[in-house]
Structure formats: structure tokens, C-alpha cells
Coordinates of C-alpha atoms and ligand atoms in Angstrom, one line a residue:
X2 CA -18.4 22.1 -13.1
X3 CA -15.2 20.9 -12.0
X4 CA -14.1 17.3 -13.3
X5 CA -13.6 15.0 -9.3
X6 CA -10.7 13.0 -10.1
X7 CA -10.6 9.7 -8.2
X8 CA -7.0 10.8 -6.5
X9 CA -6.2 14.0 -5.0
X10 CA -3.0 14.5 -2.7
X11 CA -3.5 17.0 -0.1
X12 CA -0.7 19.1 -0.5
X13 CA -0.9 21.9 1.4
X14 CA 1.5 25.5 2.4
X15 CA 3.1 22.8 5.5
X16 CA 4.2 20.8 2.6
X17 CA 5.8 23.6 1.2
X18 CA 7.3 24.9 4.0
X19 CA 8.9 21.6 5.3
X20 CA 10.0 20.8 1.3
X21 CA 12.0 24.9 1.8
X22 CA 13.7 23.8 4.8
X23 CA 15.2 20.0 3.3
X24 CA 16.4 21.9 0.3
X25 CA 18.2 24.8 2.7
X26 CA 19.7 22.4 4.7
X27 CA 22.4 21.6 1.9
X28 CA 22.3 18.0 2.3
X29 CA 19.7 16.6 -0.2
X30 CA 20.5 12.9 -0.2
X31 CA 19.7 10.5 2.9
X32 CA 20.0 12.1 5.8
X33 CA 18.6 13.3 9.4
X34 CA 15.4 13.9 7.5
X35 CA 15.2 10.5 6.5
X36 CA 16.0 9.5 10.1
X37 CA 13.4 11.7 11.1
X38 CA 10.5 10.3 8.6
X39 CA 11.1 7.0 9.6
X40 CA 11.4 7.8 13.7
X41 CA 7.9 9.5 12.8
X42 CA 6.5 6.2 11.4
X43 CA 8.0 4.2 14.4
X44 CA 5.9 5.9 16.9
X45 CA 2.7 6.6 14.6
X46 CA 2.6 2.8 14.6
X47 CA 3.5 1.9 18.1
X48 CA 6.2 0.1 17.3
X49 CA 7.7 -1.5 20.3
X50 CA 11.6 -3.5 19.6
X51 CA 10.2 -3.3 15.7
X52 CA 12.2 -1.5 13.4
X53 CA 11.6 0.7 9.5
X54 CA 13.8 1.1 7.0
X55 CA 13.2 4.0 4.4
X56 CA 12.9 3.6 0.7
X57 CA 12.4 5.1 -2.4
X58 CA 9.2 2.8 -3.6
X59 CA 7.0 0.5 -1.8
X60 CA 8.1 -1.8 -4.9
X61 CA 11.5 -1.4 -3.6
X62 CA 10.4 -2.1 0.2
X63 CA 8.8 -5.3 -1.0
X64 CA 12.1 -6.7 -3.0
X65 CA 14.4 -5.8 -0.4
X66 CA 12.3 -6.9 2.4
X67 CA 12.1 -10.0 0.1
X68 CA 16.2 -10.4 -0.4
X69 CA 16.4 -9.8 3.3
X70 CA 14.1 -12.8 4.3
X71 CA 16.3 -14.8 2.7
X72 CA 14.0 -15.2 -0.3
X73 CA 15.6 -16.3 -3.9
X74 CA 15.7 -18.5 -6.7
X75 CA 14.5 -21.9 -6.6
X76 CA 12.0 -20.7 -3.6
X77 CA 7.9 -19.8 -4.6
X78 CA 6.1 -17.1 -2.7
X79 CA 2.4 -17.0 -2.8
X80 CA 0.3 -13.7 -2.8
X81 CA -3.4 -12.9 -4.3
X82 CA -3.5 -12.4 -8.3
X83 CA -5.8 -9.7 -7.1
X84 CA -3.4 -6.9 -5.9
X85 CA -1.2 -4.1 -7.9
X86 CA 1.7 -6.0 -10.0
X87 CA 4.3 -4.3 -8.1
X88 CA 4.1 -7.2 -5.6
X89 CA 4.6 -9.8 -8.3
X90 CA 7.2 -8.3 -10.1
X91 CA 9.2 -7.8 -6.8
X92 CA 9.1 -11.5 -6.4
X93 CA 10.5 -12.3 -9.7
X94 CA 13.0 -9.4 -8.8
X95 CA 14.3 -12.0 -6.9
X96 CA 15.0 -14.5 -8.9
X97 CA 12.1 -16.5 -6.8
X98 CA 8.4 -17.5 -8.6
X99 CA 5.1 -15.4 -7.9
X100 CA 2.4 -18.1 -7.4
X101 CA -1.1 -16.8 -7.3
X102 CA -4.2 -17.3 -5.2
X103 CA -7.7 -15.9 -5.3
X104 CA -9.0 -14.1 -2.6
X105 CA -12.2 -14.0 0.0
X106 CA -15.3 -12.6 -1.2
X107 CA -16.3 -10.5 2.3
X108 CA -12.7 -8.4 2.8
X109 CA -11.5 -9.4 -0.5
X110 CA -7.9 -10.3 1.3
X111 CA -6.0 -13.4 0.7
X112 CA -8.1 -16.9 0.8
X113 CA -6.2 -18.1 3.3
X114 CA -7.9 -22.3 2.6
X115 CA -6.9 -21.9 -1.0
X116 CA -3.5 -20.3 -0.3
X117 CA -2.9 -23.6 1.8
X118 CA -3.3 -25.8 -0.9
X119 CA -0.6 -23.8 -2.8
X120 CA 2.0 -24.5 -0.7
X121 CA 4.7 -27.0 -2.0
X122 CA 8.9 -27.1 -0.5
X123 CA 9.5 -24.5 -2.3
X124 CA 7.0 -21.7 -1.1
X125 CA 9.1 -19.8 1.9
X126 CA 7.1 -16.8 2.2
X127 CA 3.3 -15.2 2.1
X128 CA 2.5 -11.3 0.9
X129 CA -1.1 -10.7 1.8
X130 CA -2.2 -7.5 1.0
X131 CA -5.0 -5.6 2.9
X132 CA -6.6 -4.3 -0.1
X133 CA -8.2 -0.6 0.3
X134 CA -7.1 -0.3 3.5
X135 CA -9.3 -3.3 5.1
X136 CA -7.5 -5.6 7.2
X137 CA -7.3 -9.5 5.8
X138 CA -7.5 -12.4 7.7
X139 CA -4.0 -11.8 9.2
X140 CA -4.4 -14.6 11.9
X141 CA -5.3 -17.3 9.5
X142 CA -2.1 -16.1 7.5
X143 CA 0.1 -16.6 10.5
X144 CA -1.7 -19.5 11.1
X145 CA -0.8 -20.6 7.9
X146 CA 2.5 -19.7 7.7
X147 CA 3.4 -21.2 11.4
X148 CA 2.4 -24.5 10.2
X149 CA 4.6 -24.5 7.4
X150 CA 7.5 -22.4 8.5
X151 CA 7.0 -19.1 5.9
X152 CA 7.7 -15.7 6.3
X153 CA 4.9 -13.0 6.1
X154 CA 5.5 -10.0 4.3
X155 CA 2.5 -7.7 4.8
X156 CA 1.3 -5.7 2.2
X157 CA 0.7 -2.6 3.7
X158 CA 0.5 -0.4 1.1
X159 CA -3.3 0.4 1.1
X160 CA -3.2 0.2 5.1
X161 CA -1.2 2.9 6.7
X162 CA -3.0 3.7 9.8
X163 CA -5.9 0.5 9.9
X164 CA -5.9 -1.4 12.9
X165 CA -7.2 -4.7 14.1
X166 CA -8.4 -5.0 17.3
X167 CA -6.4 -1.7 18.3
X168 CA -3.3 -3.0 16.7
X169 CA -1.9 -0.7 14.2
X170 CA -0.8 -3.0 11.0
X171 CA 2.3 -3.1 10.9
X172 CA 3.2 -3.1 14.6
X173 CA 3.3 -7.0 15.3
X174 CA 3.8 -10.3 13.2
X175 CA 6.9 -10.7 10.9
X176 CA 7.2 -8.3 8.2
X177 CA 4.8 -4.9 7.1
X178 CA 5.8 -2.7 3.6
X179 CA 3.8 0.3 3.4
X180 CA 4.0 3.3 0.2
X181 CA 4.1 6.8 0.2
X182 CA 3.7 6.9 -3.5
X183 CA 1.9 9.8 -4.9
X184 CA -1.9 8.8 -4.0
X185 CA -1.5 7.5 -1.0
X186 CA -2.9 8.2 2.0
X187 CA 0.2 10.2 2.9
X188 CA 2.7 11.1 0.3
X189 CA 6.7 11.6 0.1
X190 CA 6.0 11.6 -3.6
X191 CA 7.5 8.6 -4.2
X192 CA 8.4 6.3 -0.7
X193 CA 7.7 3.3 0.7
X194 CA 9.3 1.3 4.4
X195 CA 9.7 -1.7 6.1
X196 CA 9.4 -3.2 9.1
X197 CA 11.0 -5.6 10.7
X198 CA 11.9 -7.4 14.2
X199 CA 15.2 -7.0 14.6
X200 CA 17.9 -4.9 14.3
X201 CA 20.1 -7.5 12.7
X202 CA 17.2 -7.9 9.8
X203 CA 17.3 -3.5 9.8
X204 CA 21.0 -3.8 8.9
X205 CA 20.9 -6.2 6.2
X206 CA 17.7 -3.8 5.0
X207 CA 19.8 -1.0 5.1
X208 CA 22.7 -3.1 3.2
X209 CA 20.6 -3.5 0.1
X210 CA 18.8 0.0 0.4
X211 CA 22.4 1.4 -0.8
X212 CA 24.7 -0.8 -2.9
X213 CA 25.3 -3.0 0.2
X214 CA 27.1 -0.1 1.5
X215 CA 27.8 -0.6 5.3
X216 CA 27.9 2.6 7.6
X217 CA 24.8 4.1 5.2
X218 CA 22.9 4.8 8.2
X219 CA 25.5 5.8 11.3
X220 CA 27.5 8.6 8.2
X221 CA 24.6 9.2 6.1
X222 CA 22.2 9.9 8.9
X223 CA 24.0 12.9 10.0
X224 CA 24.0 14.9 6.7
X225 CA 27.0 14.0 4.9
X226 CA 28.9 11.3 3.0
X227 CA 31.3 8.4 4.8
X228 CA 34.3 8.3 2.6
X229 CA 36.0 4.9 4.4
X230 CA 33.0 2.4 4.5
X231 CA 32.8 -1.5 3.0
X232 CA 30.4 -3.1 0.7
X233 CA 29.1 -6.3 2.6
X234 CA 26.4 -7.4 0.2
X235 CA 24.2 -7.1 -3.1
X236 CA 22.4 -4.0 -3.0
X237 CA 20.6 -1.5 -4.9
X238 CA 19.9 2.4 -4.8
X239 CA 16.4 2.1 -3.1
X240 CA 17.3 4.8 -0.1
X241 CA 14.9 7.6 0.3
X242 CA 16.4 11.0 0.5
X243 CA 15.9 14.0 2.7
X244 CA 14.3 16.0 0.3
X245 CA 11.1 13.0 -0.4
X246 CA 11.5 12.1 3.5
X247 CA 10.6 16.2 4.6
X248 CA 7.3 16.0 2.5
X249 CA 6.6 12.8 4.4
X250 CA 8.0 14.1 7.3
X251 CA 5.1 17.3 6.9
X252 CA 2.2 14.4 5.4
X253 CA 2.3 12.2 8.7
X254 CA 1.9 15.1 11.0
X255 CA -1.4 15.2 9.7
X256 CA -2.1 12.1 8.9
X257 CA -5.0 11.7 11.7
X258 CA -6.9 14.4 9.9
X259 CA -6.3 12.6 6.7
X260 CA -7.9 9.4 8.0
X261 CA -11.0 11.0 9.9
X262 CA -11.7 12.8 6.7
X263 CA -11.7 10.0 4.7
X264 CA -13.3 7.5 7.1
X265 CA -16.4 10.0 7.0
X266 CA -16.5 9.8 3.0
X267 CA -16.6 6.2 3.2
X268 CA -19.4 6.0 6.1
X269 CA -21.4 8.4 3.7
X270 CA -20.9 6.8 0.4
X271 CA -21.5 3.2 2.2
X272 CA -24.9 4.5 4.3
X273 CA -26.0 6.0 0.8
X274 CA -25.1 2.9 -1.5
X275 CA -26.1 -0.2 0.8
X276 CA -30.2 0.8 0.2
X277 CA -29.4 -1.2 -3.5
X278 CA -29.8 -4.6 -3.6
X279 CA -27.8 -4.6 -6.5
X280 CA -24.5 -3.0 -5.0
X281 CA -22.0 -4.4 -2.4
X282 CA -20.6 -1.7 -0.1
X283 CA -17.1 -2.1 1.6
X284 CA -16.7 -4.9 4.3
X285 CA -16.6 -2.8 7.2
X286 CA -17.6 0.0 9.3
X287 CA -14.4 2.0 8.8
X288 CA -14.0 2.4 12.3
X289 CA -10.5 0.8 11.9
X290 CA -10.0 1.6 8.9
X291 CA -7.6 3.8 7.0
X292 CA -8.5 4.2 3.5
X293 CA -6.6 4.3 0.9
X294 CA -9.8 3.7 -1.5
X295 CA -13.7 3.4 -1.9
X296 CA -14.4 0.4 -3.7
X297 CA -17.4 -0.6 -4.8
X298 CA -19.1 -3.5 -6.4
X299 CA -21.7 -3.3 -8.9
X300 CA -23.1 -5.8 -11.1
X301 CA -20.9 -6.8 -14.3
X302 CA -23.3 -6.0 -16.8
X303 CA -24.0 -2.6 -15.2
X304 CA -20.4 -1.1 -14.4
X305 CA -20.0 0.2 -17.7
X306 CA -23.0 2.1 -17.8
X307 CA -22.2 3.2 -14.1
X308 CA -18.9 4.5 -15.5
X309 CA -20.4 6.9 -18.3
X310 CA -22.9 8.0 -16.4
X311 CA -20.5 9.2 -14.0
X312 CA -18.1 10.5 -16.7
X313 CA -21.1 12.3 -18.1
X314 CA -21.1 14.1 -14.5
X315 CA -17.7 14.4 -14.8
X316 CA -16.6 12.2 -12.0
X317 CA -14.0 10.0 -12.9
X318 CA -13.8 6.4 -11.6
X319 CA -11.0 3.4 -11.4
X320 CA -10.5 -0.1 -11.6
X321 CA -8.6 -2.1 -9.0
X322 CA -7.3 -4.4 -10.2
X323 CA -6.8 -6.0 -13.4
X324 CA -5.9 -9.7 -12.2
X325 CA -2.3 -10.3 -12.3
X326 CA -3.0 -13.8 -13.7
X327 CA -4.0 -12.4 -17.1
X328 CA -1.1 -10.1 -17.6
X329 CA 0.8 -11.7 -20.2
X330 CA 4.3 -11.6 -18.3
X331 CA 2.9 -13.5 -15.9
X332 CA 0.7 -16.1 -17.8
X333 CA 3.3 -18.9 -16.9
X334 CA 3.2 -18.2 -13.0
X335 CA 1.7 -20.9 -10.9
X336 CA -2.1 -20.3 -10.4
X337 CA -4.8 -21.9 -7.8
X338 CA -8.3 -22.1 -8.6
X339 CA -9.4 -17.9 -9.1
X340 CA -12.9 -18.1 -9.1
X341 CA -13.6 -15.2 -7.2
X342 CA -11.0 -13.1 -8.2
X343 CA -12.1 -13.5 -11.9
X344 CA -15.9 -12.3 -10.7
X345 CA -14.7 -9.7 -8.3
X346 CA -12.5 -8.4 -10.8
X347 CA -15.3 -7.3 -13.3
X348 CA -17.6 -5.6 -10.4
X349 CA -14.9 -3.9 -8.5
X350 CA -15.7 0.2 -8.9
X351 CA -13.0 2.7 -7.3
X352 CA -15.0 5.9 -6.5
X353 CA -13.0 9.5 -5.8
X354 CA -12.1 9.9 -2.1
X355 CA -9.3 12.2 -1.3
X356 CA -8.3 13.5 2.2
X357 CA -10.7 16.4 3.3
X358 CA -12.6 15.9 0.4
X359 CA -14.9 19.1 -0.8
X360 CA -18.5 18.0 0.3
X361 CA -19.5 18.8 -3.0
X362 CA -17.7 16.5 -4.4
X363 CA -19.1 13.4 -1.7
X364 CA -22.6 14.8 -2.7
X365 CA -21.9 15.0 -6.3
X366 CA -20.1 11.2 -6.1
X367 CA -23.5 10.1 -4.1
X368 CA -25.7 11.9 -6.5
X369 CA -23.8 10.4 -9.3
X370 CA -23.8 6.7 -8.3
X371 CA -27.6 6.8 -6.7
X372 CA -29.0 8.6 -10.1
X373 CA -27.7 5.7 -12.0
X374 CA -29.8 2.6 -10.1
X375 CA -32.7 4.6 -9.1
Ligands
LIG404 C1 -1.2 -3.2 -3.4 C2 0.0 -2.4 -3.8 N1 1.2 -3.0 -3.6 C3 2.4 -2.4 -3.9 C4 2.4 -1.1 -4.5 C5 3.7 -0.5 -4.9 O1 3.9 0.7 -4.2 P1 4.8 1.9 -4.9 O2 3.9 2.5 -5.9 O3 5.1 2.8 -3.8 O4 6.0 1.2 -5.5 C6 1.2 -0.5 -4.7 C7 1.1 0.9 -5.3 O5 0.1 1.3 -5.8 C8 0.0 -1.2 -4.3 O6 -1.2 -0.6 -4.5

């Protein structure tokens, strides 16, 4: 019986063949493919005088889209301790402090209230993430940050392809990171983006992609190296190259197959589970949603159980996330009241869903979970 891992990229012959054609090209840096990757994400989004800038990491996307809001010692941004560390570590990155706040039991997204009692003078910016692809309370962020004259930057990373209302995330509001990191819901390996609302903030973006290089984009962009060029600013080497940007480039042609695919796991695990009392499916019908992962909530004193039982089927499960509040590094970081981030944390299940996901694995998974509480 094969083992159903929670993750598993879709990499098919397309990838292949786009992957054949960067490395022939000659060029295997940042170039016209990377141009070409992040013209792709433009119009998947909608965008509409909003512009993306490339990078190597969504960790990468996040600090530079930090540095480029102006954001920097002295200064506090505020983001959920439940989310992947790469957020907090990109604040620190900065020479800025990470201050924490718990999150809403329904979407598990930013608690908005509680994030408002967090602000001091120094907090200039807001990261909510969209955890698993569902969309937080983005208006009450804006909201939020409107009153007291902070920058949003969106984690995005779970939500490539959710909408609100219609509106892609991403494609309004201040600034949207998104990854492309191996288990994503579409892959350059390792990649991430921003996007921002104006071409002035795109430069400065593209400034500390590359060393604070000026001309990276107008030389680079056309296969091949400027040789008279200035450095403006700071920078760092965060660019994404052609050769990550052609498997990206092959991943978002397909990426509506991807999300149908997935969206129809979710619906079936989530029609299967919500019959016991004891579980708490996702907050939403999918219908918006892209996502990234299934996770469920089980009782505390029943997820270890759940999780042999399934290993015992050989379906392997994951946990997202360990509070950033208890990692050690960040034991010293400003904290509001996490009440339901610490109970959340200790039911939160991630089960496998991978794009086009073999239906025996979803039955298997279904199977697995329903065995255990019946
Ligand atoms: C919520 C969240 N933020 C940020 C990141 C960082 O993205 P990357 O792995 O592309 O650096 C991740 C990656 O898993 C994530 O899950």
C-alpha cells in the first residue's frame, strides 16, 4: 500500500519540457523568463496599475517588501504568532520588532480587535496572513490600518488564486507576498513575489532584489549582463532566475486545474468530516478558495491517537503551526493575549491534499480519519 504523503508537487513532462528550454536558452540567471513568470502572475491576478517583483523565497519577498515600505529599526510590525516563522524572522531581518497577536477562531486569520490593542508609535505596518488559503478579515485590516496610518503586507503565501468577493488576493489594497516554494500550490521550486502599487515602490523592489543594482531589470531582462550600471541602495541577492522562473512559468499554466482539483478534495473531506460533532471542518465552502492545505481540527486529547491511526494506514499528517510565541528566539517579542492561538494550536490537523490527487488516496484519507471517531 503506498505511504500518502501530506505534500505532493505535481510535476509533470510540461515541467520538464519548459525546465529543457530555460537551460538551452544559454542565459540561466534573471532574465526574459523571469519577465515572463512574473507578466504570467500579473494577468492571473488581474492586476490593474499593480505591479510584481520576482524572488528567490517568499521569505525574501516579505523582507524586501518590508525594507521597501520603509520598515526598520526602532519601528514594530504586528502579525499572528500563528503563522510559518518565515514572516517573523523577515521582520527582525529588518532590524524592526515582530509583535504578536492571536487570531479568530472561525477563519483562523488575524484578530483584527486584539491586533488593535497592539498598536503603539512605533507599529508601522500589519502582515496578516490568509492561512490555508482562506481569506482573513482583510477589510477590518484595512480598517485598522487606515485609522492608524500602517502599511499592509499581505501574506499571501497559502492564497495564490482565493478570492473575495471575486477579487483575486493580491489584486487591490497595499502590499500581497505570495511563495512558490516547493509545496505550494504552484511551484518554481523555490520562489516567492510581490506586489505593489506603484512603479516607483517596483524599482526600489527591484533595488534590493540584486545588491541595489540599478538597470537589473531593463539589462537583465533581456538575457544578458549590464556591465555600466550604479548601486543606489542596500540590497541583497533575492532575484529569481530563469531557470526556477520556467518551472513556474510551466506550474501557472495550469494552475486552474490545480485549484479545481484541490477545491473538490476539500469539499469531499469537509462533507465527510462535518457529520462529527467532535471535529471542526474548514471555514468555508471552498468556492473561493485556493488551497494550499486541509486543516482540520480535532479535539486535543484525541489528535495523537488520530495521528497513529493514520500512520498505521500509512497516511502521513502535519502540524500547522507551532506558535511562534513559544520558539525560543522569539520568547522576548511583544505578545497580546493568545488564547486562541494556544488552543487552536493543539487541534489543528493538516491532512494530504495534493493537486489532482489519486481518488484513492481522498478515499483512503476519508476512510482513515472517519474509522478513527466512528
Ligand atoms: C505562512 C507562510 N509565510 C511565509 C512562508 C515563506 O515562504 P518561502 O518558503 O517561499 O520562503 C511560508 C512558507 O511555507 C508560509 O507558509
Amino acid at each position: 500500500m503506498d505511504r500518502i504523503p501530506v505534500f505532493q508537487p505535481h510535476i509533470g513532462p510540461d515541467v520538464v519540457e519548459h525546465l529543457l528550454e530555460a537551460l538551452d536558452v544559454g542565459w540561466l540567471g534573471m532574465g526574459a523568463t523571469t519577465q515572463e513568470f512574473e507578466e504570467r502572475i500579473a494577468d492571473y491576478l488581474g492586476l490593474e496599475k499593480r505591479f510584481v517583483c520576482a524572488t528567490n523565497t517568499g521569505t525574501s519577498a516579505l523582507h524586501i517588501a518590508l525594507r521597501a515600505a520603509g520598515i526598520g529599526p526602532g519601528d514594530q510590525v504586528i502579525t499572528p504568532s500563528f503563522n510559518y516563522v518565515a514572516d517573523h524572522q523577515a521582520v527582525r531581518m529588518t532590524g524592526a520588532e515582530v509583535v504578536m497577536c492571536d487570531v479568530r477562531e472561525d477563519n483562523l486569520g488575524i484578530d483584527v480587535a486584539k491586533a488593535g490593542d497592539l498598536v503603539n508609535e512605533a507599529t508601522k505596518a500589519i502582515i496578516p496572513l490568509h492561512f490555508a488559503g482562506l481569506p482573513c478579515d482583510l477589510a477590518g485590516v484595512r480598517t485598522l490600518a487606515a485609522e492608524h496610518d500602517l502599511r499592509v503586507i499581505e501574506d499571501g503565501m497559502h492564497a495564490f488564486g482565493s478570492s473575495i468577493a471575486g477579487e483575486k488576493i493580491g489584486s487591490s489594497g497595499d502590499v500581497c507576498c505570495f511563495s512558490f516554494d516547493p509545496v505550494k500550490i504552484i511551484t518554481s521550486i523555490d520562489g516567492g513575489c510581490v506586489v505593489v502599487n506603484s512603479e516607483a515602490e517596483l524599482t526600489r523592489l527591484q533595488h534590493l532584489r540584486l545588491l541595489g543594482v540599478d538597470r537589473d531589470t531593463t539589462e537583465r531582462y533581456k538575457n544578458r549582463r549590464a556591465w555600466e550600471y550604479d548601486v543606489v541602495s542596500e540590497g541583497y541577492r533575492n532575484h529569481l532566475t530563469n531557470i526556477m522562473a520556467s518551472i513556474g512559468v510551466s506550474q501557472i499554466k495550469r494552475i486552474d486545474e490545480f485549484i479545481a482539483s484541490r477545491q473538490a478534495v476539500c469539499k469531499r473531506y469537509s462533507e465527510a468530516f462535518a457529520e462529527f460533532d467532535q471535529l471542526t471542518v474548514p471555514y468555508t465552502d471552498f468556492d473561493e478558495v485556493s488551497p494550499f492545505i486541509y486543516s482540520l481540527r480535532v479535539p486535543h486529547d484525541q489528535r495523537e491517537g488520530l495521528i497513529a491511526h493514520l500512520q498505521d494506514k500509512r497516511i502521513d499528517t502535519g502540524i500547522h503551526f507551532v506558535p511562534v510565541h513559544k520558539h525560543s528566539y522569539f520568547a522576548d517579542a511583544p505578545c497580546g493575549d493568545m488564547s486562541v492561538t494556544d488552543k487552536v494550536v493543539q487541534e489543528v490537523l493538516t491532512l494530504p491534499l495534493h493537486s489532482n490527487m489519486r481518488e484513492d488516496f481522498v478515499e483512503r484519507v476519508v476512510d482513515g480519519v472517519t474509522s478513527y471517531f466512528q
